[in-house]
Tab-separated table of C-alpha atoms in Angstrom:
chain	number	residue	atom	x	y	z
W	281	MET	CA	107.487	-33.046	48.136
W	282	ALA	CA	111.112	-32.338	49.008
W	283	VAL	CA	113.083	-30.048	46.689
W	284	ASN	CA	116.749	-29.428	46.145
W	285	ASP	CA	118.557	-26.502	47.755
W	286	MET	CA	118.679	-24.631	44.438
W	287	THR	CA	114.910	-23.968	44.346
W	288	LYS	CA	114.139	-20.424	45.527
W	289	LEU	CA	110.903	-18.900	46.795
W	290	THR	CA	110.509	-15.263	45.756
W	291	LEU	CA	108.120	-12.409	46.508
W	292	GLY	CA	107.135	-10.247	43.551
W	293	PRO	CA	106.756	-6.454	43.746
W	294	ILE	CA	103.572	-5.060	45.290
W	295	ALA	CA	101.252	-4.268	42.388
W	296	TYR	CA	98.720	-2.222	44.361
W	297	HIS	CA	98.722	1.271	45.835
W	298	TRP	CA	99.066	0.248	49.460
W	299	SER	CA	99.631	3.024	51.978
W	300	THR	CA	103.140	3.872	53.122
W	301	GLN	CA	102.561	2.407	56.589
W	302	THR	CA	100.989	-0.755	55.184
W	303	ARG	CA	104.080	-1.282	53.016
W	304	ARG	CA	106.431	-0.691	55.919
W	305	ASP	CA	104.617	-3.180	58.121
W	306	PHE	CA	104.364	-5.688	55.279
W	307	TYR	CA	108.078	-5.729	54.498
W	308	ALA	CA	109.030	-5.738	58.180
W	309	ARG	CA	107.071	-8.976	58.609
W	310	VAL	CA	108.523	-10.427	55.419
W	311	ALA	CA	112.045	-9.616	56.601
W	312	ASP	CA	111.568	-11.147	60.020
W	313	GLU	CA	109.111	-13.995	59.485
W	314	ALA	CA	108.681	-15.109	55.855
W	315	PRO	CA	110.658	-18.086	54.476
W	316	ILE	CA	111.392	-16.095	51.306
W	317	ASP	CA	114.757	-16.155	49.531
W	318	GLU	CA	114.398	-13.146	47.229
W	319	VAL	CA	112.200	-10.021	47.310
W	320	TYR	CA	111.411	-7.736	44.376
W	321	LEU	CA	110.810	-4.072	45.237
W	322	GLY	CA	109.755	-1.039	43.230
W	323	GLU	CA	106.768	0.489	41.472
W	324	VAL	CA	105.806	-1.578	38.442
W	325	ILE	CA	102.299	-0.326	37.575
W	326	CYS	CA	101.969	3.461	37.960
W	327	SER	CA	104.808	5.980	38.247
W	328	LYS	CA	102.529	8.423	40.084
W	329	ARG	CA	102.561	6.082	43.086
W	330	ALA	CA	106.351	5.889	43.379
W	331	PRO	CA	106.919	9.078	45.450
W	332	PHE	CA	104.786	7.637	48.256
W	333	HIS	CA	107.278	4.854	48.997
W	334	GLU	CA	110.578	5.645	47.249
W	335	ALA	CA	111.946	7.360	50.361
W	336	ASP	CA	111.518	4.120	52.313
W	337	LEU	CA	113.467	1.988	49.828
W	338	PRO	CA	116.923	2.236	51.469
W	339	ALA	CA	115.544	1.280	54.891
W	340	THR	CA	113.394	-1.483	53.383
W	341	ILE	CA	116.349	-2.926	51.480
W	342	GLU	CA	118.517	-2.839	54.599
W	343	ARG	CA	115.813	-4.526	56.703
W	344	LEU	CA	115.223	-7.278	54.143
W	345	GLU	CA	118.926	-7.960	53.633
W	346	ARG	CA	119.415	-8.087	57.391
W	347	GLY	CA	116.680	-10.725	57.380
W	348	GLY	CA	118.672	-12.831	54.904
W	349	LYS	CA	116.729	-11.881	51.764
W	350	THR	CA	118.220	-10.998	48.389
W	351	VAL	CA	116.674	-7.787	47.044
W	352	ILE	CA	115.977	-7.012	43.376
W	353	LEU	CA	114.561	-3.698	42.112
W	354	SER	CA	111.869	-3.938	39.420
W	355	SER	CA	111.219	-1.394	36.672
W	356	LEU	CA	107.923	-0.015	35.394
W	357	ALA	CA	105.952	-2.238	33.045
W	358	GLU	CA	104.972	0.718	30.862
W	359	VAL	CA	107.087	3.785	30.016
W	360	MET	CA	105.315	6.663	28.277
W	361	LEU	CA	106.403	9.938	29.886
W	362	LYS	CA	109.714	11.789	30.107
W	363	ARG	CA	109.870	11.332	33.880
W	364	GLU	CA	109.204	7.611	33.437
W	365	ARG	CA	112.058	7.337	30.937
W	366	LYS	CA	114.330	9.139	33.392
W	367	ALA	CA	113.273	6.919	36.288
W	368	THR	CA	113.905	3.835	34.162
W	369	ALA	CA	117.300	5.129	33.045
W	370	ASP	CA	118.263	5.941	36.646
W	371	LEU	CA	117.309	2.432	37.729
W	372	ALA	CA	119.195	0.888	34.790
W	373	ALA	CA	122.324	2.814	35.792
W	374	MET	CA	122.486	1.158	39.216
W	375	GLU	CA	125.136	-1.432	39.973
W	376	ALA	CA	123.430	-2.791	43.096
W	377	PRO	CA	121.007	-4.243	44.002
W	378	GLU	CA	120.153	-6.402	40.991
W	379	ILE	CA	117.455	-5.009	38.720
W	380	GLU	CA	114.531	-6.619	36.937
W	381	ILE	CA	113.533	-5.046	33.616
W	382	ASN	CA	109.894	-5.050	32.510
W	383	ASN	CA	109.980	-2.920	29.345
W	384	ALA	CA	112.057	-2.241	26.239
W	385	ALA	CA	113.091	1.201	27.512
W	386	GLY	CA	114.835	-0.550	30.377
W	387	LEU	CA	116.646	-2.896	28.015
W	388	PHE	CA	117.854	0.080	25.985
W	389	ALA	CA	119.038	1.972	29.062
W	390	ARG	CA	120.739	-1.055	30.609
W	391	GLY	CA	122.741	-1.977	27.526
W	392	LYS	CA	124.450	-5.332	27.977
W	393	ARG	CA	125.062	-5.080	31.697
W	394	PRO	CA	123.633	-7.931	33.829
W	395	HIS	CA	119.920	-7.793	34.633
W	396	ARG	CA	116.836	-9.924	35.145
W	397	ILE	CA	113.865	-10.098	32.780
W	398	GLY	CA	110.446	-9.553	34.356
W	399	PRO	CA	107.114	-11.195	33.460
W	400	PHE	CA	105.910	-8.174	31.447
W	401	MET	CA	108.529	-8.896	28.782
W	402	ASN	CA	107.517	-11.439	26.137
W	403	ALA	CA	109.965	-14.250	26.855
W	404	TYR	CA	107.765	-16.860	25.208
W	405	ASN	CA	110.297	-19.047	23.388
W	406	GLU	CA	113.860	-20.291	23.245
W	407	ALA	CA	115.017	-17.835	20.566
W	408	THR	CA	113.810	-14.835	22.567
W	409	ILE	CA	115.455	-16.095	25.740
W	410	ALA	CA	118.717	-16.646	23.866
W	411	TRP	CA	118.541	-13.095	22.485
W	412	MET	CA	117.889	-11.730	25.968
W	413	ALA	CA	120.825	-13.700	27.375
W	414	GLY	CA	123.018	-12.187	24.689
W	415	ARG	CA	121.901	-8.752	25.892
W	416	GLY	CA	122.985	-9.459	29.487
W	417	ALA	CA	119.988	-11.249	31.007
W	418	THR	CA	120.930	-13.597	33.855
W	419	HIS	CA	117.414	-14.620	34.865
W	420	VAL	CA	113.938	-14.644	33.331
W	421	CYS	CA	110.477	-14.651	34.908
W	422	LEU	CA	108.172	-16.239	32.350
W	423	PRO	CA	104.775	-14.720	31.423
W	424	THR	CA	101.898	-16.140	33.468
W	425	GLU	CA	99.921	-17.499	30.507
W	426	MET	CA	102.545	-20.028	29.357
W	427	PRO	CA	101.431	-23.702	29.433
W	428	ALA	CA	103.514	-26.494	30.913
W	429	PRO	CA	105.214	-27.673	27.665
W	430	ALA	CA	106.287	-24.114	26.847
W	431	ILE	CA	107.614	-23.612	30.385
W	432	ALA	CA	109.617	-26.827	30.075
W	433	ALA	CA	111.087	-25.766	26.716
W	434	ALA	CA	111.926	-22.290	28.007
W	435	ALA	CA	113.517	-23.700	31.160
W	436	ALA	CA	115.654	-26.114	29.133
W	437	ALA	CA	116.876	-23.293	26.905
W	438	ALA	CA	117.571	-21.038	29.872
W	439	ARG	CA	119.443	-23.782	31.693
W	440	GLU	CA	121.737	-24.262	28.675
W	441	LEU	CA	122.487	-20.528	28.821
W	442	GLY	CA	123.025	-20.471	32.582
W	443	LEU	CA	119.918	-18.386	33.338
W	444	GLY	CA	117.614	-18.706	36.328
W	445	VAL	CA	113.973	-19.433	35.441
W	446	GLU	CA	111.075	-18.064	37.487
W	447	VAL	CA	107.333	-18.813	37.333
W	448	GLN	CA	104.511	-17.129	39.241
W	449	VAL	CA	102.843	-19.772	41.397
W	450	PHE	CA	100.551	-17.625	43.547
W	451	GLY	CA	98.477	-14.473	43.161
W	452	ARG	CA	96.449	-12.675	40.535
W	453	ALA	CA	97.655	-12.953	36.950
W	454	SER	CA	98.507	-9.723	35.158
W	455	LEU	CA	96.506	-9.857	31.933
W	456	ALA	CA	97.144	-6.410	30.423
W	457	VAL	CA	98.451	-2.901	31.027
W	458	SER	CA	96.947	0.091	29.271
W	459	ALA	CA	97.830	3.688	28.442
W	460	ARG	CA	94.571	4.696	30.161
W	461	CYS	CA	93.511	4.217	33.768
W	462	TYR	CA	90.150	2.495	33.981
W	463	HIS	CA	90.367	2.613	37.769
W	464	ALA	CA	90.158	6.423	37.601
W	465	ARG	CA	87.570	6.417	34.803
W	466	ALA	CA	85.268	4.132	36.792
W	467	HIS	CA	85.115	6.848	39.461
W	468	GLY	CA	84.509	9.664	36.988
W	469	ARG	CA	88.104	10.900	37.072
W	470	THR	CA	90.908	11.248	34.559
W	471	LYS	CA	94.302	9.572	34.743
W	472	ASP	CA	96.006	12.912	35.462
W	473	ASN	CA	93.486	13.766	38.177
W	474	CYS	CA	92.895	10.309	39.612
W	475	GLN	CA	93.333	11.439	43.233
W	476	PHE	CA	94.879	8.005	43.800
W	477	VAL	CA	91.500	6.309	43.979
W	478	CYS	CA	93.225	2.939	43.481
W	479	GLU	CA	94.322	3.095	47.130
W	480	GLU	CA	90.732	2.240	48.046
W	481	ASP	CA	91.131	-1.265	46.561
W	482	ALA	CA	93.935	-3.079	48.348
W	483	ASP	CA	93.347	-6.243	46.303
W	484	GLY	CA	92.181	-4.625	43.078
W	485	MET	CA	88.769	-3.255	42.039
W	486	PRO	CA	86.299	-6.080	41.257
W	487	LEU	CA	84.571	-6.196	37.879
W	488	ARG	CA	81.414	-8.230	37.402
W	489	THR	CA	79.477	-9.418	34.362
W	490	THR	CA	75.974	-8.182	33.537
W	491	ASP	CA	74.623	-11.252	35.310
W	492	ASP	CA	76.652	-10.278	38.413
W	493	ARG	CA	79.453	-12.823	38.257
W	494	PRO	CA	83.033	-11.828	39.188
W	495	ILE	CA	85.278	-11.754	36.122
W	496	LEU	CA	88.338	-9.453	36.488
W	497	ARG	CA	90.123	-7.028	38.796
W	498	VAL	CA	91.344	-3.548	37.857
W	499	ASN	CA	94.468	-2.054	39.428
W	500	GLY	CA	95.168	1.383	37.979
W	501	ILE	CA	96.251	0.794	34.369
W	502	GLN	CA	96.484	-2.953	34.955
W	503	THR	CA	93.858	-5.624	34.330
W	504	GLN	CA	94.207	-8.732	36.492
W	505	SER	CA	92.509	-12.080	36.833
W	506	GLU	CA	89.737	-12.372	39.406
W	507	SER	CA	91.188	-15.649	40.677
W	508	TYR	CA	94.527	-16.255	42.330
W	509	ILE	CA	96.908	-18.484	40.422
W	510	ASP	CA	97.794	-21.496	42.567
W	511	LEU	CA	100.430	-23.806	41.116
W	512	LEU	CA	101.454	-25.544	44.324
W	513	PRO	CA	100.289	-28.956	42.989
W	514	GLU	CA	102.297	-28.371	39.789
W	515	ALA	CA	105.494	-27.210	41.515
W	516	GLY	CA	107.142	-30.634	41.623
W	517	GLN	CA	106.891	-31.115	37.867
W	518	MET	CA	108.204	-27.619	37.229
W	519	ILE	CA	111.250	-28.368	39.365
W	520	VAL	CA	111.872	-31.519	37.319
W	521	ASN	CA	111.568	-29.382	34.163
W	522	GLY	CA	114.202	-26.921	35.363
W	523	VAL	CA	112.289	-24.042	36.980
W	524	THR	CA	114.567	-22.583	39.661
W	525	HIS	CA	112.415	-19.852	41.264
W	526	PHE	CA	108.768	-19.731	42.348
W	527	ARG	CA	107.162	-16.269	42.600
W	528	LEU	CA	104.433	-15.337	45.060
W	529	MET	CA	102.625	-12.095	44.214
W	530	PRO	CA	101.590	-9.961	47.204
W	531	GLN	CA	97.836	-9.962	47.793
W	532	ALA	CA	95.644	-8.640	50.615
W	533	VAL	CA	95.975	-11.870	52.606
W	534	ASP	CA	98.532	-13.094	55.142
W	535	MET	CA	101.502	-13.456	52.765
W	536	VAL	CA	103.830	-14.707	55.500
W	537	ALA	CA	101.444	-17.617	56.064
W	538	VAL	CA	101.149	-18.167	52.291
W	539	ALA	CA	104.939	-18.288	51.940
W	540	THR	CA	105.219	-20.622	54.920
W	541	THR	CA	102.636	-22.949	53.369
W	542	PHE	CA	104.514	-23.119	50.086
W	543	ARG	CA	107.821	-23.669	51.871
W	544	ASN	CA	106.454	-26.437	54.069
W	545	VAL	CA	105.083	-28.347	51.082
W	546	LEU	CA	108.171	-27.790	48.939
W	547	ASP	CA	110.398	-28.958	51.785
W	548	GLY	CA	108.269	-32.039	52.348
W	549	THR	CA	107.253	-31.224	55.932
W	550	HIS	CA	103.575	-30.890	54.951
W	551	SER	CA	101.535	-32.858	52.431
W	552	MET	CA	100.125	-31.308	49.276
W	553	ILE	CA	96.601	-31.822	50.594
W	554	ASP	CA	97.429	-30.010	53.833
W	555	GLY	CA	99.059	-27.199	51.872
W	556	GLU	CA	96.077	-26.719	49.587
W	557	GLN	CA	93.679	-26.733	52.538
W	558	ALA	CA	95.813	-24.114	54.294
W	559	LEU	CA	95.829	-21.872	51.211
W	560	ARG	CA	92.053	-22.091	50.887
W	561	LYS	CA	91.599	-21.020	54.505
W	562	LEU	CA	94.050	-18.133	54.065
W	563	CYS	CA	92.312	-16.984	50.855
W	564	ASP	CA	88.726	-17.552	51.929
W	565	GLY	CA	86.273	-16.330	49.297
W	566	ILE	CA	88.881	-16.161	46.511
W	567	SER	CA	88.824	-18.722	43.710
W	568	PHE	CA	92.013	-20.438	42.547
W	569	SER	CA	93.042	-21.105	38.950
W	570	ASN	CA	95.693	-22.989	36.984
W	571	GLY	CA	94.133	-23.087	33.520
W	572	PHE	CA	96.982	-21.367	31.711
W	573	TYR	CA	99.462	-23.974	32.952
W	574	HIS	CA	97.278	-26.753	31.546
W	575	GLY	CA	96.727	-25.061	28.192
W	576	GLN	CA	93.140	-24.113	28.940
W	577	ALA	CA	91.252	-20.909	29.745
W	578	GLY	CA	93.204	-19.160	32.470
W	579	TYR	CA	90.317	-18.880	34.934
W	580	ARG	CA	89.783	-22.648	35.072
W	581	ARG	CA	90.850	-24.793	38.000
W	582	ILE	CA	92.109	-28.193	36.886
W	583	ALA	CA	91.766	-30.835	39.608
W	584	ALA	CA	94.944	-31.736	41.455
W	585	ALA	CA	94.514	-35.394	40.519
W	586	ALA	CA	94.557	-34.444	36.844
W	587	ALA	CA	97.535	-32.183	37.415
W	588	ASN	CA	99.531	-35.034	38.915
């Protein structure tokens, strides 16, 4: 599958509480080795984590830009506290880099200055996208649970308005964010005295059913899918339908190799079959899903033959 030069491969913000050194090493490799066009940075899930890596942001931005990547700063998905409102307002006041807004507080603080819309905002239909464009949005990342016909309709509307359209094509789906932290509660702690227990689960804390089957992952206040979304087989149709950006969400696997696999297939240097086999080896033990895209239960994996 060969794509046009307008199709971009992006890396979403790290959702987990990775250590400072792990983040540094991760972004150094991304800057130097990953065939990524755009990288989203910033704390999206829990404001308590931000002080651990905020000091590294200037150096990380410089390193990524030196590596030819465009950097976008993402806002929190949930704003509840005074310090979170201030952090959101401070981010919204920035002129550069670009910012991605994930909550209504960010929209209020940004006014009508240019910004991107993140996947935590409910950009489900053409009217909403048009309203967002009128408020200064230049780009929208669609929610992960949208099926193919809705993605096509949203992309058509966005294209008429001159907006970029992004879809997550790899990584765990964000299903919900909560005012409470189940990650802390599961360890007998409160949200205010969590002791950053989420750092123990670099790929989210597994949840299992009473009959011991994996069902979800918990990441602080966030609930995620157990499976990784994999829309590599569907990418060609999304390009035809007007999607301009494909988002890879960082997981505890070799993300440089994941990005390279996607790029090779999108550029037509590797077959779809080879790409899917490579992803399965890289994500050994993790199930893949694409049910949302096909209008079915999100955890389902629809066969590639049916997808094509």
